[in-house]
Amino acid sequence: MNKPLEITDEDRKIAAFAALAITIHVLESAFPSPVPGVKPGLANIITLLVLFRYGWRFAVWVSLLRVIAGSLLLGTFMSPTFILSLSGALASLLVMVLLWVAMRRWVSLVGVSVLSSISHVMAQLVVAWWLFIPHPGILVLTPVLITAGILFGVFNAIIAAAIEKRLTNS
Amino acid sequence: MINMKIGDWLILVFSLMLIPLSWSMTKHQPGTSSAIEINVSDQQALTYSINKDQKINVAGKLGNSIIEIYDGKVRFSHSPCNGKICILSGWHQRSGDHIVCLPNKISVSLLSQEDRFDGINF
């Protein structure tokens, strides 16, 4: 009765890319940030790359695995940090998938990266306000986070595109 | 280096417009209080507007304390207690602040419209 779980080639690819994303995620969290909440989100480069090469299902897997396994490694699983991280990831994945599936013809990595980055930030702000800091003072962070989100969104897309180019050339 | 499509440009332009918009929309408004509440031991709380300058004489356990409201701020200006901590804490105007005189059993709370937390930590 116990059929061994079949591991497909796809699973291995997901695992490998998720491992890469988790590594970046953990390394990035070791660097202090001058402004609380502002992070480049370099692990998203992997999500973008996977989205571009293998489609949105892959991207969802890699992103969620990164959030969950990354939080286990950092010891933040089920903490507010984790909840914020997860809500940001879910929001940005939603935008990513919608853009990629419905508007594939008109957008490429830059648009997807910037818009998903903004939705990541907004989702985190809403959840933070709703669950942890019910004070209008948190709105003061909005412009800072949006600005950083857009800048890093473009930055990440450029890196992802550069990696993609090298991968196709090699 | 990176080929952008029409949607990318649209998203980028709108996002860049969002930056000044978001900065201008969130002018910081400090939570100022509009009323104070004075509690004396276990008696019914008294509420005063903070917009009317006045001196309130409150009879506490040790004697009379004077609570002064001036220019939207409030302080203890006289107290019969020994430590005078209530007077030394000075003027208060932020909602959610409290001035307490334990010896005289008088506390002043600055009321606010909404619940105010500094933050919740785990």
Short mmCIF file of C-alpha atoms in Angstrom, two decimals:
data_model
loop_
_atom_site.label_atom_id
_atom_site.label_comp_id
_atom_site.label_asym_id
_atom_site.label_seq_id
_atom_site.Cartn_x
_atom_site.Cartn_y
_atom_site.Cartn_z
CA MET A 1 0.00 0.00 0.00
CA ASN A 2 2.78 2.39 0.88
CA LYS A 3 3.76 3.73 -2.44
CA PRO A 4 7.05 5.59 -2.19
CA LEU A 5 6.64 9.25 -2.93
CA GLU A 6 7.83 9.82 -6.40
CA ILE A 7 10.35 12.60 -6.75
CA THR A 8 10.22 14.20 -10.12
CA ASP A 9 12.84 16.22 -11.86
CA GLU A 10 10.65 19.24 -11.23
CA ASP A 11 10.74 18.64 -7.49
CA ARG A 12 14.50 18.59 -7.52
CA LYS A 13 14.62 21.85 -9.41
CA ILE A 14 12.21 23.48 -6.98
CA ALA A 15 14.25 22.23 -4.05
CA ALA A 16 17.49 23.50 -5.54
CA PHE A 17 16.15 26.96 -6.30
CA ALA A 18 14.41 27.14 -2.92
CA ALA A 19 17.71 26.24 -1.24
CA LEU A 20 19.40 29.05 -3.14
CA ALA A 21 16.68 31.50 -2.12
CA ILE A 22 16.85 30.37 1.52
CA THR A 23 20.61 30.91 1.57
CA ILE A 24 20.24 34.44 0.25
CA HIS A 25 17.38 35.09 2.67
CA VAL A 26 19.44 33.97 5.69
CA LEU A 27 22.57 35.82 4.57
CA GLU A 28 20.60 38.99 4.01
CA SER A 29 19.04 38.85 7.45
CA ALA A 30 22.52 38.93 8.96
CA PHE A 31 23.09 42.44 7.62
CA PRO A 32 21.71 45.26 9.74
CA SER A 33 19.46 47.77 8.04
CA PRO A 34 19.69 51.52 8.64
CA VAL A 35 15.91 51.81 8.59
CA PRO A 36 13.78 49.15 10.27
CA GLY A 37 11.80 47.18 7.72
CA VAL A 38 13.88 48.19 4.71
CA LYS A 39 15.53 45.17 3.11
CA PRO A 40 16.62 44.65 -0.48
CA GLY A 41 14.79 41.32 -0.64
CA LEU A 42 17.53 39.73 -2.74
CA ALA A 43 15.94 36.30 -2.41
CA ASN A 44 13.23 37.61 -4.70
CA ILE A 45 15.79 37.51 -7.51
CA ILE A 46 15.50 33.74 -7.40
CA THR A 47 11.70 33.92 -7.42
CA LEU A 48 11.80 36.20 -10.47
CA LEU A 49 14.30 33.98 -12.23
CA VAL A 50 12.22 30.88 -11.59
CA LEU A 51 9.07 32.67 -12.68
CA PHE A 52 10.72 33.66 -15.93
CA ARG A 53 12.23 30.27 -16.69
CA TYR A 54 9.71 27.78 -15.34
CA GLY A 55 6.42 29.60 -14.79
CA TRP A 56 4.34 30.79 -11.87
CA ARG A 57 3.73 27.43 -10.17
CA PHE A 58 7.46 27.08 -9.65
CA ALA A 59 7.70 30.62 -8.34
CA VAL A 60 4.97 30.05 -5.78
CA TRP A 61 6.67 26.90 -4.52
CA VAL A 62 10.10 28.48 -4.26
CA SER A 63 8.82 31.62 -2.57
CA LEU A 64 6.70 29.85 0.05
CA LEU A 65 9.38 27.27 0.76
CA ARG A 66 11.83 30.10 1.26
CA VAL A 67 9.55 31.89 3.75
CA ILE A 68 8.85 28.77 5.77
CA ALA A 69 12.29 27.15 5.73
CA GLY A 70 14.02 30.51 6.10
CA SER A 71 11.98 31.28 9.22
CA LEU A 72 12.83 27.86 10.66
CA LEU A 73 16.53 28.56 10.14
CA LEU A 74 16.32 32.05 11.64
CA GLY A 75 14.12 30.93 14.52
CA THR A 76 11.27 33.25 13.64
CA PHE A 77 8.72 30.62 12.65
CA MET A 78 5.20 31.66 13.75
CA SER A 79 6.52 34.90 15.22
CA PRO A 80 5.35 38.34 14.03
CA THR A 81 8.37 38.46 11.73
CA PHE A 82 7.22 35.26 10.08
CA ILE A 83 3.63 36.44 9.75
CA LEU A 84 4.79 39.68 8.14
CA SER A 85 7.15 37.81 5.87
CA LEU A 86 4.44 35.37 4.82
CA SER A 87 1.82 38.04 4.19
CA GLY A 88 4.30 40.02 2.11
CA ALA A 89 5.23 36.92 0.13
CA LEU A 90 1.60 35.95 -0.49
CA ALA A 91 0.66 39.43 -1.67
CA SER A 92 3.62 39.72 -3.98
CA LEU A 93 3.02 36.22 -5.33
CA LEU A 94 -0.60 37.08 -6.07
CA VAL A 95 0.42 40.16 -8.04
CA MET A 96 3.23 38.25 -9.73
CA VAL A 97 0.97 35.43 -10.86
CA LEU A 98 -1.79 37.77 -12.05
CA LEU A 99 0.65 39.86 -14.05
CA TRP A 100 2.46 36.88 -15.47
CA VAL A 101 -0.63 34.92 -16.43
CA ALA A 102 -2.88 37.70 -17.65
CA MET A 103 -0.48 40.30 -19.00
CA ARG A 104 2.47 38.28 -20.10
CA ARG A 105 2.55 40.00 -23.47
CA TRP A 106 3.03 43.46 -22.06
CA VAL A 107 5.22 43.01 -19.02
CA SER A 108 8.62 41.56 -18.28
CA LEU A 109 10.68 41.16 -15.13
CA VAL A 110 10.97 44.87 -14.26
CA GLY A 111 7.24 45.46 -14.15
CA VAL A 112 6.57 42.25 -12.25
CA SER A 113 9.37 42.96 -9.78
CA VAL A 114 8.37 46.55 -9.03
CA LEU A 115 4.66 45.88 -8.70
CA SER A 116 5.12 42.77 -6.57
CA SER A 117 7.56 44.66 -4.39
CA ILE A 118 5.03 47.43 -3.79
CA SER A 119 2.31 44.93 -2.97
CA HIS A 120 4.72 43.16 -0.60
CA VAL A 121 5.30 46.39 1.29
CA MET A 122 1.64 47.38 1.38
CA ALA A 123 0.51 43.96 2.59
CA GLN A 124 3.09 44.05 5.37
CA LEU A 125 2.00 47.52 6.45
CA VAL A 126 -1.65 46.53 6.55
CA VAL A 127 -0.93 43.34 8.49
CA ALA A 128 1.44 45.14 10.86
CA TRP A 129 -1.17 47.78 11.54
CA TRP A 130 -3.93 45.24 11.90
CA LEU A 131 -2.13 42.78 14.17
CA PHE A 132 0.78 44.42 15.94
CA ILE A 133 0.89 48.20 15.92
CA PRO A 134 -2.64 49.63 15.76
CA HIS A 135 -1.38 53.20 15.73
CA PRO A 136 -1.52 55.69 12.85
CA GLY A 137 2.15 56.39 13.47
CA ILE A 138 2.97 53.34 11.38
CA LEU A 139 1.78 55.25 8.33
CA VAL A 140 4.90 57.36 8.60
CA LEU A 141 6.82 54.31 7.40
CA THR A 142 4.74 53.98 4.22
CA PRO A 143 6.65 56.40 1.95
CA VAL A 144 10.01 55.09 3.13
CA LEU A 145 9.04 51.49 2.45
CA ILE A 146 7.40 52.25 -0.90
CA THR A 147 10.42 54.20 -2.11
CA ALA A 148 12.82 51.46 -1.04
CA GLY A 149 10.51 48.83 -2.52
CA ILE A 150 10.49 50.46 -5.95
CA LEU A 151 14.25 51.01 -6.01
CA PHE A 152 15.05 47.47 -4.92
CA GLY A 153 12.35 46.15 -7.24
CA VAL A 154 14.16 47.63 -10.24
CA PHE A 155 17.53 46.55 -8.86
CA ASN A 156 16.43 42.95 -8.36
CA ALA A 157 14.88 42.78 -11.81
CA ILE A 158 18.13 43.96 -13.41
CA ILE A 159 20.11 41.30 -11.56
CA ALA A 160 17.56 38.61 -12.40
CA ALA A 161 17.66 39.60 -16.07
CA ALA A 162 21.46 39.52 -16.06
CA ILE A 163 21.50 36.04 -14.50
CA GLU A 164 18.87 34.88 -16.96
CA LYS A 165 20.98 36.11 -19.85
CA ARG A 166 24.03 34.22 -18.60
CA LEU A 167 22.00 31.06 -18.06
CA THR A 168 20.66 31.11 -21.60
CA ASN A 169 24.08 31.84 -23.05
CA SER A 170 25.83 29.08 -21.17
CA MET B 1 20.83 45.24 -21.33
CA ILE B 2 17.31 44.58 -20.18
CA ASN B 3 14.43 44.69 -22.61
CA MET B 4 11.45 46.50 -21.19
CA LYS B 5 7.97 46.17 -22.57
CA ILE B 6 5.24 48.79 -22.62
CA GLY B 7 3.71 47.49 -19.37
CA ASP B 8 7.04 47.78 -17.60
CA TRP B 9 7.33 51.43 -18.55
CA LEU B 10 3.76 52.08 -17.41
CA ILE B 11 4.33 50.36 -14.07
CA LEU B 12 7.63 52.15 -13.61
CA VAL B 13 6.21 55.60 -14.37
CA PHE B 14 3.22 55.10 -12.09
CA SER B 15 5.42 53.70 -9.33
CA LEU B 16 7.77 56.65 -9.54
CA MET B 17 4.77 58.97 -9.29
CA LEU B 18 3.73 57.05 -6.18
CA ILE B 19 6.93 58.06 -4.37
CA PRO B 20 6.26 61.83 -4.01
CA LEU B 21 2.55 61.09 -3.53
CA SER B 22 3.18 58.76 -0.60
CA TRP B 23 5.62 61.22 0.98
CA SER B 24 3.19 64.11 0.76
CA MET B 25 0.23 62.08 2.01
CA THR B 26 1.75 61.07 5.30
CA LYS B 27 2.46 64.32 7.06
CA HIS B 28 3.02 63.25 10.61
CA GLN B 29 0.23 64.31 12.90
CA PRO B 30 1.11 63.90 16.56
CA GLY B 31 -1.64 62.54 18.72
CA THR B 32 -2.64 65.57 20.74
CA SER B 33 -5.21 65.22 23.43
CA SER B 34 -8.50 67.10 23.64
CA ALA B 35 -9.58 66.32 27.18
CA ILE B 36 -8.22 65.21 30.51
CA GLU B 37 -9.65 62.97 33.13
CA ILE B 38 -8.89 63.48 36.81
CA ASN B 39 -9.22 60.54 39.16
CA VAL B 40 -9.12 60.98 42.92
CA SER B 41 -8.75 57.69 44.79
CA ASP B 42 -11.90 55.73 44.06
CA GLN B 43 -14.23 58.62 43.33
CA GLN B 44 -15.96 59.17 40.02
CA ALA B 45 -13.60 60.54 37.37
CA LEU B 46 -13.88 64.21 36.42
CA THR B 47 -13.41 65.24 32.80
CA TYR B 48 -12.20 68.65 31.63
CA SER B 49 -11.52 70.11 28.22
CA ILE B 50 -7.88 70.85 27.60
CA ASN B 51 -8.68 73.82 25.38
CA LYS B 52 -9.90 76.06 28.18
CA ASP B 53 -7.12 77.48 30.34
CA GLN B 54 -7.93 76.97 33.99
CA LYS B 55 -6.65 75.91 37.36
CA ILE B 56 -8.48 73.07 39.00
CA ASN B 57 -8.42 72.58 42.72
CA VAL B 58 -8.65 68.91 43.59
CA ALA B 59 -8.99 67.59 47.11
CA GLY B 60 -6.83 64.51 47.55
CA LYS B 61 -5.98 62.31 50.50
CA LEU B 62 -3.34 64.68 51.93
CA GLY B 63 -4.82 67.99 50.87
CA ASN B 64 -5.50 70.13 47.84
CA SER B 65 -3.59 69.71 44.61
CA ILE B 66 -3.82 72.30 41.86
CA ILE B 67 -3.91 71.04 38.30
CA GLU B 68 -3.21 73.69 35.72
CA ILE B 69 -4.43 73.60 32.13
CA TYR B 70 -2.73 76.07 29.83
CA ASP B 71 -2.39 76.22 26.05
CA GLY B 72 -3.44 72.62 25.49
CA LYS B 73 -1.07 71.30 28.12
CA VAL B 74 -1.60 70.11 31.66
CA ARG B 75 0.53 69.90 34.79
CA PHE B 76 0.40 69.73 38.56
CA SER B 77 1.25 73.22 39.78
CA HIS B 78 0.79 72.57 43.45
CA SER B 79 0.70 69.43 45.54
CA PRO B 80 0.86 68.74 49.26
CA CYS B 81 2.89 65.56 48.77
CA ASN B 82 6.52 65.14 49.87
CA GLY B 83 8.22 63.97 46.71
CA LYS B 84 6.61 66.47 44.29
CA ILE B 85 7.19 63.98 41.51
CA CYS B 86 3.88 64.97 39.97
CA ILE B 87 4.97 68.63 39.73
CA LEU B 88 8.46 67.78 38.53
CA SER B 89 7.13 65.65 35.68
CA GLY B 90 6.10 68.96 34.10
CA TRP B 91 3.76 69.74 31.26
CA HIS B 92 2.02 66.98 29.34
CA GLN B 93 0.09 67.18 26.09
CA ARG B 94 0.30 63.83 24.31
CA SER B 95 -2.78 61.65 24.37
CA GLY B 96 -2.29 58.57 26.46
CA ASP B 97 0.05 60.28 28.89
CA HIS B 98 -0.61 60.13 32.60
CA ILE B 99 0.47 62.22 35.55
CA VAL B 100 0.10 60.47 38.84
CA CYS B 101 0.50 61.69 42.39
CA LEU B 102 0.50 58.53 44.45
CA PRO B 103 0.74 60.11 47.93
CA ASN B 104 -2.23 62.36 47.26
CA LYS B 105 -4.04 59.63 45.29
CA ILE B 106 -4.68 61.84 42.26
CA SER B 107 -4.07 60.88 38.68
CA VAL B 108 -4.55 62.86 35.50
CA SER B 109 -5.00 61.05 32.18
CA LEU B 110 -4.89 62.70 28.79
CA LEU B 111 -7.73 61.19 26.81
CA SER B 112 -7.61 60.40 23.15
CA GLN B 113 -10.06 59.43 20.47
CA GLU B 114 -8.45 56.17 19.55
CA ASP B 115 -6.68 53.50 21.51
CA ARG B 116 -3.04 54.23 21.59
CA PHE B 117 -0.27 51.68 21.83
CA ASP B 118 3.40 52.34 21.34
CA GLY B 119 3.72 48.85 19.96
CA ILE B 120 3.22 45.25 20.83
CA ASN B 121 6.22 43.04 21.21
CA PHE B 122 6.52 39.30 21.55
#
